[in-house]
């Protein structure tokens, strides 16, 4: 879908500039589809950004030429899309970090170490709440683990995030759950940098991971009136249904808790 949007936009710009719609469309569409290849060139420094733009230009130009169009027009469209994507990534990290620095409270449950060029972030602790069944706690932990645990890359660095949460049993939990039952719908919420999350009984794994993001200190990347912020459609803090944890989240955690 995003590739089609990029293609349509660049096709329209190409046509408006006196070129062929197809040149701009194919160049932008192919470059967007080739994003896994382009993203393999990691880093936010000028050299890495220039390399990604160059690869996107070649891909876009080649696709346009194969389609019977002009290589240069396709290359320009491909380069433009990649330059836009790089700028959006930089802005995403900046906005995420600003929000995080404002809201984050130092959790003793988050630790950061670095070894062999890999930054390892460990999130540990207990989860529970008065009257909350163990099975519900397990669902919450699975939702958090399924989104926040993994290997992430950002700005030339590798981050490994591990989630080691367990049921608190009869002890006071590090992260408290409160479950809202009986409502047709209830908006789950958690204090930024706090240790209490109020979860609707019908909430899915994404919503649980989103609220845990608040507990870690991350803010919302949407407003009720304006929707998801531009560029944050795939961000867990922008959309709990479609979003995922991004590399800049791991980088923000490392900056906050490790250095």
PDB file of C-alpha atoms in Angstrom:
ATOM      1  CA  UNK A   1       0.000   0.000   0.000  1.00  0.00           C
ATOM      2  CA  UNK A   2       2.771   2.443   0.916  1.00  0.00           C
ATOM      3  CA  UNK A   3       4.619   1.559  -2.298  1.00  0.00           C
ATOM      4  CA  UNK A   4       1.516   2.385  -4.339  1.00  0.00           C
ATOM      5  CA  UNK A   5       1.095   5.714  -2.544  1.00  0.00           C
ATOM      6  CA  UNK A   6       4.724   6.628  -3.215  1.00  0.00           C
ATOM      7  CA  UNK A   7       4.325   5.564  -6.847  1.00  0.00           C
ATOM      8  CA  UNK A   8       1.147   7.554  -7.411  1.00  0.00           C
ATOM      9  CA  UNK A   9       2.595  10.671  -5.794  1.00  0.00           C
ATOM     10  CA  UNK A  10       5.833  10.597  -7.794  1.00  0.00           C
ATOM     11  CA  UNK A  11       3.980   9.702 -10.971  1.00  0.00           C
ATOM     12  CA  UNK A  12       1.790  12.767 -10.551  1.00  0.00           C
ATOM     13  CA  UNK A  13       4.848  14.961  -9.901  1.00  0.00           C
ATOM     14  CA  UNK A  14       6.601  13.577 -12.969  1.00  0.00           C
ATOM     15  CA  UNK A  15       3.573  14.278 -15.147  1.00  0.00           C
ATOM     16  CA  UNK A  16       3.193  17.769 -13.705  1.00  0.00           C
ATOM     17  CA  UNK A  17       6.827  18.459 -14.594  1.00  0.00           C
ATOM     18  CA  UNK A  18       6.318  17.455 -18.200  1.00  0.00           C
ATOM     19  CA  UNK A  19       7.527  13.866 -17.884  1.00  0.00           C
ATOM     20  CA  UNK A  20       5.714  10.548 -18.103  1.00  0.00           C
ATOM     21  CA  UNK A  21       3.520   9.440 -15.235  1.00  0.00           C
ATOM     22  CA  UNK A  22       4.866   5.914 -15.651  1.00  0.00           C
ATOM     23  CA  UNK A  23       8.498   6.964 -15.168  1.00  0.00           C
ATOM     24  CA  UNK A  24       7.820   8.556 -11.806  1.00  0.00           C
ATOM     25  CA  UNK A  25       5.423   5.810 -10.749  1.00  0.00           C
ATOM     26  CA  UNK A  26       7.730   2.895 -11.595  1.00  0.00           C
ATOM     27  CA  UNK A  27      10.785   4.602 -10.119  1.00  0.00           C
ATOM     28  CA  UNK A  28       9.142   5.361  -6.798  1.00  0.00           C
ATOM     29  CA  UNK A  29       7.193   2.087  -6.650  1.00  0.00           C
ATOM     30  CA  UNK A  30      10.257  -0.077  -7.316  1.00  0.00           C
ATOM     31  CA  UNK A  31      12.408   1.847  -4.833  1.00  0.00           C
ATOM     32  CA  UNK A  32       9.765   1.500  -2.155  1.00  0.00           C
ATOM     33  CA  UNK A  33       9.375  -2.236  -2.848  1.00  0.00           C
ATOM     34  CA  UNK A  34      13.158  -2.624  -2.648  1.00  0.00           C
ATOM     35  CA  UNK A  35      13.240  -1.053   0.815  1.00  0.00           C
ATOM     36  CA  UNK A  36      14.595  -4.238   2.528  1.00  0.00           C
ATOM     37  CA  UNK A  37      17.664  -4.030   0.278  1.00  0.00           C
ATOM     38  CA  UNK A  38      18.040  -0.316   0.909  1.00  0.00           C
ATOM     39  CA  UNK A  39      17.578  -0.723   4.683  1.00  0.00           C
ATOM     40  CA  UNK A  40      20.437  -3.225   4.753  1.00  0.00           C
ATOM     41  CA  UNK A  41      22.686  -0.157   4.435  1.00  0.00           C
ATOM     42  CA  UNK A  42      22.369   0.878   8.047  1.00  0.00           C
ATOM     43  CA  UNK A  43      23.269   4.142   9.742  1.00  0.00           C
ATOM     44  CA  UNK A  44      22.077   7.748   9.941  1.00  0.00           C
ATOM     45  CA  UNK A  45      25.382   9.401   8.995  1.00  0.00           C
ATOM     46  CA  UNK A  46      25.728  11.289   5.714  1.00  0.00           C
ATOM     47  CA  UNK A  47      27.612   8.458   3.995  1.00  0.00           C
ATOM     48  CA  UNK A  48      24.991   5.819   4.775  1.00  0.00           C
ATOM     49  CA  UNK A  49      22.135   8.094   3.747  1.00  0.00           C
ATOM     50  CA  UNK A  50      23.885   8.921   0.459  1.00  0.00           C
ATOM     51  CA  UNK A  51      24.459   5.211  -0.231  1.00  0.00           C
ATOM     52  CA  UNK A  52      20.783   4.388   0.350  1.00  0.00           C
ATOM     53  CA  UNK A  53      19.704   7.198  -1.946  1.00  0.00           C
ATOM     54  CA  UNK A  54      22.126   6.004  -4.647  1.00  0.00           C
ATOM     55  CA  UNK A  55      20.827   2.415  -4.487  1.00  0.00           C
ATOM     56  CA  UNK A  56      17.221   3.626  -4.578  1.00  0.00           C
ATOM     57  CA  UNK A  57      18.034   5.793  -7.605  1.00  0.00           C
ATOM     58  CA  UNK A  58      19.552   2.855  -9.504  1.00  0.00           C
ATOM     59  CA  UNK A  59      16.597   0.621  -8.650  1.00  0.00           C
ATOM     60  CA  UNK A  60      14.094   3.300  -9.657  1.00  0.00           C
ATOM     61  CA  UNK A  61      15.889   4.169 -12.881  1.00  0.00           C
ATOM     62  CA  UNK A  62      16.281   0.541 -13.893  1.00  0.00           C
ATOM     63  CA  UNK A  63      12.602  -0.202 -13.261  1.00  0.00           C
ATOM     64  CA  UNK A  64      11.579   2.817 -15.316  1.00  0.00           C
ATOM     65  CA  UNK A  65      13.887   1.800 -18.183  1.00  0.00           C
ATOM     66  CA  UNK A  66      12.596  -1.785 -18.188  1.00  0.00           C
ATOM     67  CA  UNK A  67       9.094  -0.355 -18.344  1.00  0.00           C
ATOM     68  CA  UNK A  68       9.997   1.556 -21.498  1.00  0.00           C
ATOM     69  CA  UNK A  69      10.524   4.890 -19.805  1.00  0.00           C
ATOM     70  CA  UNK A  70      13.341   7.251 -18.973  1.00  0.00           C
ATOM     71  CA  UNK A  71      16.088   6.067 -16.608  1.00  0.00           C
ATOM     72  CA  UNK A  72      16.796   9.552 -15.254  1.00  0.00           C
ATOM     73  CA  UNK A  73      13.173  10.276 -14.357  1.00  0.00           C
ATOM     74  CA  UNK A  74      12.809   6.941 -12.578  1.00  0.00           C
ATOM     75  CA  UNK A  75      16.088   7.477 -10.751  1.00  0.00           C
ATOM     76  CA  UNK A  76      15.011  10.913  -9.545  1.00  0.00           C
ATOM     77  CA  UNK A  77      11.722   9.520  -8.234  1.00  0.00           C
ATOM     78  CA  UNK A  78      13.469   6.639  -6.462  1.00  0.00           C
ATOM     79  CA  UNK A  79      16.026   8.961  -4.885  1.00  0.00           C
ATOM     80  CA  UNK A  80      13.320  11.379  -3.744  1.00  0.00           C
ATOM     81  CA  UNK A  81      11.346   8.626  -2.007  1.00  0.00           C
ATOM     82  CA  UNK A  82      14.452   7.369  -0.181  1.00  0.00           C
ATOM     83  CA  UNK A  83      15.515  10.871   0.873  1.00  0.00           C
ATOM     84  CA  UNK A  84      12.007  11.407   2.255  1.00  0.00           C
ATOM     85  CA  UNK A  85      12.113   8.065   4.118  1.00  0.00           C
ATOM     86  CA  UNK A  86      15.511   8.876   5.650  1.00  0.00           C
ATOM     87  CA  UNK A  87      14.330  12.268   6.797  1.00  0.00           C
ATOM     88  CA  UNK A  88      11.195  10.732   8.313  1.00  0.00           C
ATOM     89  CA  UNK A  89      13.340   8.187  10.203  1.00  0.00           C
ATOM     90  CA  UNK A  90      15.489  10.980  11.616  1.00  0.00           C
ATOM     91  CA  UNK A  91      12.411  12.962  12.653  1.00  0.00           C
ATOM     92  CA  UNK A  92      10.826   9.861  14.203  1.00  0.00           C
ATOM     93  CA  UNK A  93      13.830   9.280  16.423  1.00  0.00           C
ATOM     94  CA  UNK A  94      14.027  12.950  17.386  1.00  0.00           C
ATOM     95  CA  UNK A  95      10.346  13.104  18.330  1.00  0.00           C
ATOM     96  CA  UNK A  96      10.450   9.756  20.141  1.00  0.00           C
ATOM     97  CA  UNK A  97      13.500  10.805  22.134  1.00  0.00           C
ATOM     98  CA  UNK A  98      11.971  14.179  23.039  1.00  0.00           C
ATOM     99  CA  UNK A  99       8.807  12.487  24.299  1.00  0.00           C
ATOM    100  CA  UNK A 100      10.830   9.858  26.109  1.00  0.00           C
ATOM    101  CA  UNK A 101      13.087  12.317  27.898  1.00  0.00           C
ATOM    102  CA  UNK A 102      10.010  14.208  29.069  1.00  0.00           C
ATOM    103  CA  UNK A 103       8.131  11.181  30.387  1.00  0.00           C
ATOM    104  CA  UNK A 104      10.666   8.540  31.353  1.00  0.00           C
ATOM    105  CA  UNK A 105      11.284   7.646  34.972  1.00  0.00           C
ATOM    106  CA  UNK A 106      14.349   5.553  35.751  1.00  0.00           C
ATOM    107  CA  UNK A 107      12.995   2.015  36.163  1.00  0.00           C
ATOM    108  CA  UNK A 108      15.326  -0.246  38.106  1.00  0.00           C
ATOM    109  CA  UNK A 109      13.780  -3.030  36.023  1.00  0.00           C
ATOM    110  CA  UNK A 110      15.594  -1.905  32.864  1.00  0.00           C
ATOM    111  CA  UNK A 111      19.311  -2.518  32.493  1.00  0.00           C
ATOM    112  CA  UNK A 112      21.673  -1.923  29.588  1.00  0.00           C
ATOM    113  CA  UNK A 113      25.011  -3.567  28.810  1.00  0.00           C
ATOM    114  CA  UNK A 114      27.243  -3.497  25.758  1.00  0.00           C
ATOM    115  CA  UNK A 115      29.418  -6.332  24.518  1.00  0.00           C
ATOM    116  CA  UNK A 116      31.011  -7.175  21.157  1.00  0.00           C
ATOM    117  CA  UNK A 117      29.348  -4.197  19.517  1.00  0.00           C
ATOM    118  CA  UNK A 118      25.842  -5.230  20.575  1.00  0.00           C
ATOM    119  CA  UNK A 119      23.813  -3.192  23.061  1.00  0.00           C
ATOM    120  CA  UNK A 120      21.733  -5.529  25.217  1.00  0.00           C
ATOM    121  CA  UNK A 121      18.661  -4.205  26.984  1.00  0.00           C
ATOM    122  CA  UNK A 122      17.055  -6.368  29.636  1.00  0.00           C
ATOM    123  CA  UNK A 123      13.557  -5.618  30.907  1.00  0.00           C
ATOM    124  CA  UNK A 124      12.747  -7.691  33.968  1.00  0.00           C
ATOM    125  CA  UNK A 125      10.329  -7.714  36.872  1.00  0.00           C
ATOM    126  CA  UNK A 126       7.078  -9.107  38.136  1.00  0.00           C
ATOM    127  CA  UNK A 127       3.545  -8.491  36.911  1.00  0.00           C
ATOM    128  CA  UNK A 128       0.289  -8.921  38.800  1.00  0.00           C
ATOM    129  CA  UNK A 129      -2.612  -7.211  40.460  1.00  0.00           C
ATOM    130  CA  UNK A 130      -5.392  -7.707  42.992  1.00  0.00           C
ATOM    131  CA  UNK A 131      -7.979 -10.084  41.581  1.00  0.00           C
ATOM    132  CA  UNK A 132      -6.126 -10.495  38.272  1.00  0.00           C
ATOM    133  CA  UNK A 133      -5.986 -14.120  37.198  1.00  0.00           C
ATOM    134  CA  UNK A 134      -2.633 -15.685  36.423  1.00  0.00           C
ATOM    135  CA  UNK A 135      -3.841 -16.454  32.892  1.00  0.00           C
ATOM    136  CA  UNK A 136      -4.539 -12.751  32.327  1.00  0.00           C
ATOM    137  CA  UNK A 137      -1.080 -11.851  33.587  1.00  0.00           C
ATOM    138  CA  UNK A 138       0.349 -14.434  31.177  1.00  0.00           C
ATOM    139  CA  UNK A 139      -1.543 -12.816  28.290  1.00  0.00           C
ATOM    140  CA  UNK A 140      -0.102  -9.433  29.198  1.00  0.00           C
ATOM    141  CA  UNK A 141       3.440 -10.787  29.449  1.00  0.00           C
ATOM    142  CA  UNK A 142       3.077 -12.604  26.123  1.00  0.00           C
ATOM    143  CA  UNK A 143       1.785  -9.420  24.463  1.00  0.00           C
ATOM    144  CA  UNK A 144       4.702  -7.407  25.793  1.00  0.00           C
ATOM    145  CA  UNK A 145       7.261 -10.081  24.962  1.00  0.00           C
ATOM    146  CA  UNK A 146       5.875 -10.592  21.466  1.00  0.00           C
ATOM    147  CA  UNK A 147       6.405  -6.937  20.570  1.00  0.00           C
ATOM    148  CA  UNK A 148       9.278  -5.632  22.692  1.00  0.00           C
ATOM    149  CA  UNK A 149      11.651  -8.587  22.571  1.00  0.00           C
ATOM    150  CA  UNK A 150      13.936  -8.981  19.600  1.00  0.00           C
ATOM    151  CA  UNK A 151      16.937  -7.665  17.697  1.00  0.00           C
ATOM    152  CA  UNK A 152      16.703  -4.132  16.365  1.00  0.00           C
ATOM    153  CA  UNK A 153      18.985  -1.925  14.278  1.00  0.00           C
ATOM    154  CA  UNK A 154      19.244   1.822  14.319  1.00  0.00           C
ATOM    155  CA  UNK A 155      21.900   4.250  13.149  1.00  0.00           C
ATOM    156  CA  UNK A 156      24.487   1.563  12.523  1.00  0.00           C
ATOM    157  CA  UNK A 157      24.030  -0.063  15.920  1.00  0.00           C
ATOM    158  CA  UNK A 158      22.523  -3.394  16.945  1.00  0.00           C
ATOM    159  CA  UNK A 159      20.249  -3.686  19.963  1.00  0.00           C
ATOM    160  CA  UNK A 160      19.030  -6.908  21.549  1.00  0.00           C
ATOM    161  CA  UNK A 161      16.023  -6.473  23.803  1.00  0.00           C
ATOM    162  CA  UNK A 162      15.066  -9.305  26.158  1.00  0.00           C
ATOM    163  CA  UNK A 163      11.890  -9.339  28.236  1.00  0.00           C
ATOM    164  CA  UNK A 164      11.994 -11.382  31.443  1.00  0.00           C
ATOM    165  CA  UNK A 165       8.698 -10.760  33.182  1.00  0.00           C
ATOM    166  CA  UNK A 166       6.971 -13.211  35.510  1.00  0.00           C
ATOM    167  CA  UNK A 167       3.860 -13.461  37.638  1.00  0.00           C
ATOM    168  CA  UNK A 168       4.276 -11.740  41.000  1.00  0.00           C
ATOM    169  CA  UNK A 169       2.379 -14.393  42.929  1.00  0.00           C
ATOM    170  CA  UNK A 170       1.543 -13.124  46.417  1.00  0.00           C
ATOM    171  CA  UNK A 171       4.195 -10.403  46.320  1.00  0.00           C
ATOM    172  CA  UNK A 172       3.702  -6.774  45.307  1.00  0.00           C
ATOM    173  CA  UNK A 173       4.346  -6.524  41.559  1.00  0.00           C
ATOM    174  CA  UNK A 174       6.867  -4.282  39.855  1.00  0.00           C
ATOM    175  CA  UNK A 175       4.264  -3.650  37.151  1.00  0.00           C
ATOM    176  CA  UNK A 176       0.680  -3.614  38.374  1.00  0.00           C
ATOM    177  CA  UNK A 177      -2.268  -4.654  36.211  1.00  0.00           C
ATOM    178  CA  UNK A 178      -5.840  -3.521  36.687  1.00  0.00           C
ATOM    179  CA  UNK A 179      -8.429  -5.226  34.491  1.00  0.00           C
ATOM    180  CA  UNK A 180     -11.692  -3.523  33.496  1.00  0.00           C
ATOM    181  CA  UNK A 181     -14.462  -6.068  33.030  1.00  0.00           C
ATOM    182  CA  UNK A 182     -18.024  -5.920  31.806  1.00  0.00           C
ATOM    183  CA  UNK A 183     -17.705  -2.884  29.544  1.00  0.00           C
ATOM    184  CA  UNK A 184     -18.500  -3.061  25.831  1.00  0.00           C
ATOM    185  CA  UNK A 185     -15.323  -1.083  25.319  1.00  0.00           C
ATOM    186  CA  UNK A 186     -12.928   0.674  27.647  1.00  0.00           C
ATOM    187  CA  UNK A 187      -9.834   2.606  26.709  1.00  0.00           C
ATOM    188  CA  UNK A 188      -6.761   1.023  28.251  1.00  0.00           C
ATOM    189  CA  UNK A 189      -4.278   3.460  29.702  1.00  0.00           C
ATOM    190  CA  UNK A 190      -1.058   3.711  31.702  1.00  0.00           C
ATOM    191  CA  UNK A 191       0.911   6.554  33.216  1.00  0.00           C
ATOM    192  CA  UNK A 192       4.042   7.490  31.301  1.00  0.00           C
ATOM    193  CA  UNK A 193       6.982   6.173  33.286  1.00  0.00           C
ATOM    194  CA  UNK A 194       4.658   4.680  35.891  1.00  0.00           C
ATOM    195  CA  UNK A 195       4.101   1.132  37.050  1.00  0.00           C
ATOM    196  CA  UNK A 196       0.327   0.746  36.747  1.00  0.00           C
ATOM    197  CA  UNK A 197      -1.584  -0.197  33.587  1.00  0.00           C
ATOM    198  CA  UNK A 198      -5.380  -0.329  33.389  1.00  0.00           C
ATOM    199  CA  UNK A 199      -6.329  -2.798  30.662  1.00  0.00           C
ATOM    200  CA  UNK A 200      -9.726  -3.497  29.123  1.00  0.00           C
ATOM    201  CA  UNK A 201     -10.599  -7.204  29.247  1.00  0.00           C
ATOM    202  CA  UNK A 202     -10.958  -7.254  25.448  1.00  0.00           C
ATOM    203  CA  UNK A 203      -7.588  -5.648  24.735  1.00  0.00           C
ATOM    204  CA  UNK A 204      -5.315  -7.444  22.293  1.00  0.00           C
ATOM    205  CA  UNK A 205      -1.548  -8.065  22.483  1.00  0.00           C
ATOM    206  CA  UNK A 206      -0.774  -4.827  20.634  1.00  0.00           C
ATOM    207  CA  UNK A 207      -2.709  -2.749  23.147  1.00  0.00           C
ATOM    208  CA  UNK A 208      -0.880  -4.437  26.016  1.00  0.00           C
ATOM    209  CA  UNK A 209       2.486  -3.750  24.365  1.00  0.00           C
ATOM    210  CA  UNK A 210       1.431  -0.139  23.740  1.00  0.00           C
ATOM    211  CA  UNK A 211       0.523   0.425  27.383  1.00  0.00           C
ATOM    212  CA  UNK A 212       3.762  -1.195  28.492  1.00  0.00           C
ATOM    213  CA  UNK A 213       5.519   1.315  26.243  1.00  0.00           C
ATOM    214  CA  UNK A 214       3.916   4.042  28.340  1.00  0.00           C
ATOM    215  CA  UNK A 215       5.172   2.357  31.498  1.00  0.00           C
ATOM    216  CA  UNK A 216       8.677   2.483  30.027  1.00  0.00           C
ATOM    217  CA  UNK A 217       8.179   6.188  29.379  1.00  0.00           C
ATOM    218  CA  UNK A 218       7.161   6.445  25.724  1.00  0.00           C
ATOM    219  CA  UNK A 219       4.392   8.850  24.772  1.00  0.00           C
ATOM    220  CA  UNK A 220       1.526   8.490  22.293  1.00  0.00           C
ATOM    221  CA  UNK A 221       2.313   9.170  18.657  1.00  0.00           C
ATOM    222  CA  UNK A 222      -1.253  10.110  17.825  1.00  0.00           C
ATOM    223  CA  UNK A 223      -4.026  12.421  18.959  1.00  0.00           C
ATOM    224  CA  UNK A 224      -7.732  11.670  19.189  1.00  0.00           C
ATOM    225  CA  UNK A 225      -8.567  14.540  16.877  1.00  0.00           C
ATOM    226  CA  UNK A 226      -5.731  14.261  14.372  1.00  0.00           C
ATOM    227  CA  UNK A 227      -5.048  10.532  14.290  1.00  0.00           C
ATOM    228  CA  UNK A 228      -1.604   8.941  13.968  1.00  0.00           C
ATOM    229  CA  UNK A 229       1.292  11.345  13.454  1.00  0.00           C
ATOM    230  CA  UNK A 230       2.736  11.250   9.927  1.00  0.00           C
ATOM    231  CA  UNK A 231       5.457   8.617   9.711  1.00  0.00           C
ATOM    232  CA  UNK A 232       4.347   6.764  12.838  1.00  0.00           C
ATOM    233  CA  UNK A 233       1.788   4.468  11.194  1.00  0.00           C
ATOM    234  CA  UNK A 234       4.026   1.441  11.863  1.00  0.00           C
ATOM    235  CA  UNK A 235       5.032   2.575  15.362  1.00  0.00           C
ATOM    236  CA  UNK A 236       3.593   0.677  18.367  1.00  0.00           C
ATOM    237  CA  UNK A 237       3.009   4.022  20.085  1.00  0.00           C
ATOM    238  CA  UNK A 238       1.198   5.355  17.020  1.00  0.00           C
ATOM    239  CA  UNK A 239      -1.003   2.334  16.352  1.00  0.00           C
ATOM    240  CA  UNK A 240      -1.438  -0.494  18.836  1.00  0.00           C
ATOM    241  CA  UNK A 241      -3.228  -2.534  16.154  1.00  0.00           C
ATOM    242  CA  UNK A 242      -0.799  -2.180  13.242  1.00  0.00           C
ATOM    243  CA  UNK A 243       2.378  -0.837  14.837  1.00  0.00           C
ATOM    244  CA  UNK A 244       5.537  -2.538  16.015  1.00  0.00           C
ATOM    245  CA  UNK A 245       8.469  -1.635  18.233  1.00  0.00           C
ATOM    246  CA  UNK A 246      11.080   0.166  16.116  1.00  0.00           C
ATOM    247  CA  UNK A 247      14.850   0.419  16.277  1.00  0.00           C
ATOM    248  CA  UNK A 248      14.653   3.960  17.596  1.00  0.00           C
ATOM    249  CA  UNK A 249      12.699   2.708  20.615  1.00  0.00           C
ATOM    250  CA  UNK A 250      15.603   0.444  21.530  1.00  0.00           C
ATOM    251  CA  UNK A 251      18.069   3.291  20.926  1.00  0.00           C
ATOM    252  CA  UNK A 252      16.039   5.581  23.201  1.00  0.00           C
ATOM    253  CA  UNK A 253      15.991   2.943  25.951  1.00  0.00           C
ATOM    254  CA  UNK A 254      19.759   2.526  25.682  1.00  0.00           C
ATOM    255  CA  UNK A 255      20.313   6.277  25.897  1.00  0.00           C
ATOM    256  CA  UNK A 256      17.981   6.646  28.869  1.00  0.00           C
ATOM    257  CA  UNK A 257      19.018   3.653  30.918  1.00  0.00           C
ATOM    258  CA  UNK A 258      22.542   2.885  29.810  1.00  0.00           C
ATOM    259  CA  UNK A 259      24.580   5.960  29.146  1.00  0.00           C
TER     260      UNK A 259
END
